[in-house]
PDB file of C-alpha atoms in Angstrom:
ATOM      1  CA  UNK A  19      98.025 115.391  96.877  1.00  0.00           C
ATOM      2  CA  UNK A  20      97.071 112.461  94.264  1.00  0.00           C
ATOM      3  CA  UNK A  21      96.771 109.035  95.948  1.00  0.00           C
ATOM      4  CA  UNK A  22      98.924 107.652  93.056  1.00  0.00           C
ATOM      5  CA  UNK A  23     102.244 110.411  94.086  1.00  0.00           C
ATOM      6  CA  UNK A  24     101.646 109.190  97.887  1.00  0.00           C
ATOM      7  CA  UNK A  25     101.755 105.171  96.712  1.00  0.00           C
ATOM      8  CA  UNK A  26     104.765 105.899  95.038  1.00  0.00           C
ATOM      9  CA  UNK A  27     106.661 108.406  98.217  1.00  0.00           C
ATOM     10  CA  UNK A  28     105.546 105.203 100.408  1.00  0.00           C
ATOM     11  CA  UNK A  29     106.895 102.333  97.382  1.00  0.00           C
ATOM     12  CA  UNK A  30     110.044 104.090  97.145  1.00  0.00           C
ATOM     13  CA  UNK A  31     110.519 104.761 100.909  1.00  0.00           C
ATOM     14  CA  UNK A  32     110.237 101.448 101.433  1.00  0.00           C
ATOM     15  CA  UNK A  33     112.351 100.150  98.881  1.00  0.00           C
ATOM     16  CA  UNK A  34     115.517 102.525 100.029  1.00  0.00           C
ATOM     17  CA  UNK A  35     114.685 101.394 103.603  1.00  0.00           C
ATOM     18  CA  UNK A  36     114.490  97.872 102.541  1.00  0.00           C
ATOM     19  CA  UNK A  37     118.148  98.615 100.357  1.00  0.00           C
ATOM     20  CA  UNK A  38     119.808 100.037 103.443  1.00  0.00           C
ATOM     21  CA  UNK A  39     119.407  97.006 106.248  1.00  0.00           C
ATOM     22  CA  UNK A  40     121.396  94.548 104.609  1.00  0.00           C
ATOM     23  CA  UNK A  41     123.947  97.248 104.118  1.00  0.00           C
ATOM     24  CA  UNK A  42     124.589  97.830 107.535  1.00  0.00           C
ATOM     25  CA  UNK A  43     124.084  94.390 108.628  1.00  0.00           C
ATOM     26  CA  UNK A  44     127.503  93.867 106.520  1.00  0.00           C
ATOM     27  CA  UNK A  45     129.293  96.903 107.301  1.00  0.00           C
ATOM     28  CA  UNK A  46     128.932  96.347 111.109  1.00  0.00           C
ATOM     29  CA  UNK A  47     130.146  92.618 110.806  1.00  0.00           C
ATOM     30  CA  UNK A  48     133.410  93.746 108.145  1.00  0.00           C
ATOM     31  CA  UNK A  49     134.129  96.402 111.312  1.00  0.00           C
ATOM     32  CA  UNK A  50     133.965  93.940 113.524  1.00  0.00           C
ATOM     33  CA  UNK A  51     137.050  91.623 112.384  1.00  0.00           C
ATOM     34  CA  UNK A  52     140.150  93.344 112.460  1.00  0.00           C
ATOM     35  CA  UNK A  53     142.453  93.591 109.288  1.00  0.00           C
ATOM     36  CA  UNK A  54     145.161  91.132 111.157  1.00  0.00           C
ATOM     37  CA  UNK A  55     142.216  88.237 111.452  1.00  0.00           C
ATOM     38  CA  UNK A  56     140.792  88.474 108.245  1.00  0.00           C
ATOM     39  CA  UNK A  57     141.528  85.832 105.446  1.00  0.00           C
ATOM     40  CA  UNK A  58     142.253  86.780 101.632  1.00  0.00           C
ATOM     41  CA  UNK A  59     141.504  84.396  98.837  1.00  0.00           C
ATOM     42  CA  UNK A  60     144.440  82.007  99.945  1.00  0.00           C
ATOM     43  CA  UNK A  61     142.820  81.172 103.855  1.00  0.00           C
ATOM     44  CA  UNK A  62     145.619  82.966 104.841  1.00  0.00           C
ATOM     45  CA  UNK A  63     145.906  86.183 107.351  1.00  0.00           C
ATOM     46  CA  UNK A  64     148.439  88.935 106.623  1.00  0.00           C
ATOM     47  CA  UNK A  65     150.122  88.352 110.024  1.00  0.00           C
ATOM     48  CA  UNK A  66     151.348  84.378 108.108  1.00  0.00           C
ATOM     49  CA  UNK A  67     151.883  85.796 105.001  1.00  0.00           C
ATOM     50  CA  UNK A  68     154.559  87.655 106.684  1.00  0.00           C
ATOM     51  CA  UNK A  69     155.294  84.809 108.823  1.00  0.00           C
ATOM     52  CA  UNK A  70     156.163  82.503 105.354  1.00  0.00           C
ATOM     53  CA  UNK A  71     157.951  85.605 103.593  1.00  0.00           C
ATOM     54  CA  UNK A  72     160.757  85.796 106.752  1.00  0.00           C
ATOM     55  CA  UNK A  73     160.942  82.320 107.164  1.00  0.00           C
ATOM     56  CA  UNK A  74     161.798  82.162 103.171  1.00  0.00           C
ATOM     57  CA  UNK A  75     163.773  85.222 103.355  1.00  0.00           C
ATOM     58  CA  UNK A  76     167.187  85.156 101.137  1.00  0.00           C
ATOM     59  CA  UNK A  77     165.293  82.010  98.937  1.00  0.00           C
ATOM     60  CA  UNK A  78     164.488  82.349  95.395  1.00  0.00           C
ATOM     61  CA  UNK A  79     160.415  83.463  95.022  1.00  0.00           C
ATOM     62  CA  UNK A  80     160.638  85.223  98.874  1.00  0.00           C
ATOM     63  CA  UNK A  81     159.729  88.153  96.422  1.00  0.00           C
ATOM     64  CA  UNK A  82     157.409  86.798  94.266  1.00  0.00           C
ATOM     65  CA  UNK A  83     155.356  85.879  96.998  1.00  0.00           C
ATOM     66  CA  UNK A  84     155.636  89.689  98.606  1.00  0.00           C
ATOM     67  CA  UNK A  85     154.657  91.305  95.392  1.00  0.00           C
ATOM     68  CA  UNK A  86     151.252  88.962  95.699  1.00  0.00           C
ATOM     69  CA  UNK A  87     150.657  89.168  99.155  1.00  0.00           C
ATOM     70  CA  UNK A  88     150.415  92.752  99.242  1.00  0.00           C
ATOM     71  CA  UNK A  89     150.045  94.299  95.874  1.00  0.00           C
ATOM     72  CA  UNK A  90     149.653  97.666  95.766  1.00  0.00           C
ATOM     73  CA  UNK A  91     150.119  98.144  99.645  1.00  0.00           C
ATOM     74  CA  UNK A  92     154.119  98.429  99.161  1.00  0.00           C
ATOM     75  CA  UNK A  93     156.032 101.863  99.246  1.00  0.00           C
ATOM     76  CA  UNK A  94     159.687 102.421  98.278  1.00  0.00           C
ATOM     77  CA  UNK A  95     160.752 104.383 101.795  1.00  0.00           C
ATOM     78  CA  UNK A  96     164.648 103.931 100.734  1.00  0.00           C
ATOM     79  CA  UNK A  97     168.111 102.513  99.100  1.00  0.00           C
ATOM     80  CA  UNK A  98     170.664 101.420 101.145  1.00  0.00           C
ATOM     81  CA  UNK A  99     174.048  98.755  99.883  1.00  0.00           C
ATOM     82  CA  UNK A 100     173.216  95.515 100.637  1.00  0.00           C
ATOM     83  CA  UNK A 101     172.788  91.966  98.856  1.00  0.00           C
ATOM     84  CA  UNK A 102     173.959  92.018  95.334  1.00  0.00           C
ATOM     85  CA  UNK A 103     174.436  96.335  95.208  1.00  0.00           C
ATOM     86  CA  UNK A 104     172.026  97.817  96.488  1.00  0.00           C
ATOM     87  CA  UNK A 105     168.862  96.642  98.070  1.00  0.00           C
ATOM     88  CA  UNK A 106     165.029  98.742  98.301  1.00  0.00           C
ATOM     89  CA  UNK A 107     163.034  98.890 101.613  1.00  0.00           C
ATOM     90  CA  UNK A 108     159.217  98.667 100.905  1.00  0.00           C
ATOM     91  CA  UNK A 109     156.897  99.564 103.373  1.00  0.00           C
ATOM     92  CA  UNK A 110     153.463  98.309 104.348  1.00  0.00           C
ATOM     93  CA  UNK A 111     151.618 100.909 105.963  1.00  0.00           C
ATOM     94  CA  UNK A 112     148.395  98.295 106.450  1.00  0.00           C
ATOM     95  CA  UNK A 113     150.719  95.714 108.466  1.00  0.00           C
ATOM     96  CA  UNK A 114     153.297  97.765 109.708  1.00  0.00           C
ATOM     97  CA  UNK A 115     156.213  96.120 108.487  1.00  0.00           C
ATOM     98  CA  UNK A 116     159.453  96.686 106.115  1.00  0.00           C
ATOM     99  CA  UNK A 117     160.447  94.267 103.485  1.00  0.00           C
ATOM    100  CA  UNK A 118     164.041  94.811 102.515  1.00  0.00           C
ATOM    101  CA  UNK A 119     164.218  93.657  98.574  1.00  0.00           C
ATOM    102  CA  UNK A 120     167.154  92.830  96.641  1.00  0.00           C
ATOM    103  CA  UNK A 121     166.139  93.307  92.639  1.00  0.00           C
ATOM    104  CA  UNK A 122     169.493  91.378  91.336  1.00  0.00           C
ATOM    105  CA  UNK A 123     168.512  87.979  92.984  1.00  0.00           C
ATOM    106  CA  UNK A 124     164.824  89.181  93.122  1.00  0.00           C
ATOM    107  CA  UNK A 125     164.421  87.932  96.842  1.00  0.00           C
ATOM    108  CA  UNK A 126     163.688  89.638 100.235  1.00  0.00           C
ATOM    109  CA  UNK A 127     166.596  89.648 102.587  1.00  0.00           C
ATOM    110  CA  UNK A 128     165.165  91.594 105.880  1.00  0.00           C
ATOM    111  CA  UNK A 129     161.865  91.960 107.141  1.00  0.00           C
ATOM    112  CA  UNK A 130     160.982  94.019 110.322  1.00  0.00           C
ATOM    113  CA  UNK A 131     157.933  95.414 112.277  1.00  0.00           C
ATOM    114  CA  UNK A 132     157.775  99.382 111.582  1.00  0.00           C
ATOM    115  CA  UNK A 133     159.094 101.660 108.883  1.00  0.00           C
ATOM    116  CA  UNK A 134     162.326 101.311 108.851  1.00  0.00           C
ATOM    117  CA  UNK A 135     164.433 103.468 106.469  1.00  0.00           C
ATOM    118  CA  UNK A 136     167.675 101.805 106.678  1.00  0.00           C
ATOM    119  CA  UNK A 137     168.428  98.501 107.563  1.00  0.00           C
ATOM    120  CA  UNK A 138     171.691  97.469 109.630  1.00  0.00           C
ATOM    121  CA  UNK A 139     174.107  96.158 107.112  1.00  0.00           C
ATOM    122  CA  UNK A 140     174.670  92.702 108.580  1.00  0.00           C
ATOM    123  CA  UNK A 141     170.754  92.083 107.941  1.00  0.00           C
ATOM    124  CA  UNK A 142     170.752  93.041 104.801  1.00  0.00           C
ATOM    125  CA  UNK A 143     174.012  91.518 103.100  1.00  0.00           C
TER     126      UNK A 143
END
């Protein structure tokens, strides 16, 4: 074997070794926190995002704020009557929680902790 083929095994060992500490120095510390401690881009957790969406429930932008919070994390799981017709429950799988959303007034009138396809009617009028 060439001295010049075994510099380069040992350069580009090195280099992938070097590439792969930082790596899981990160992973470990992302596996670490758990998804209801960490922060997102607004210092808040997901646990008081859904804190400020019940306590605004039935108020104009309660929606608004859901659609942010968790775009892309929210799955229709049913219709049911209910605020100005009919209202959608969207699920959060990552949170747990259902988000009961009424398109007329565009505001959430029921959140609850698990998937919950149908909402009692006096929470949701």
């Amino acid at each position: 074997m060439k001295p010049t083929s075994i510099f380069t095994i040992l350069t580009l060992s090195g280099m992938l070794f070097a590439c792969d500490v930082p790596a899981k120095v990160v992973n470990s510390n992302l596996t670490t926190a758990s998804a209801q401690e960490m922060k997102d881009a607004t210092g808040m957790t997901p646990q008081q995002h859904i804190d400020m969406i019940t306590k605004n429930k039935g108020q104009f932008g309660s929606a608004d704020a859901m659609r942010r919070f968790f775009f892309g994390d929210l799955e229709p799981i049913g219709i049911q009557p209910g605020g100005a017709g009919m209202v959608v429950n969207l699920f959060n799988k990552k949170n747990n929680v259902t988000f009961s959303y009424c398109s007329t007034y565009d505001v959430v009138v029921a959140v609850k902790k698990g998937k919950i396809d149908k909402f009692p009617p006096a929470e949701v009028k």
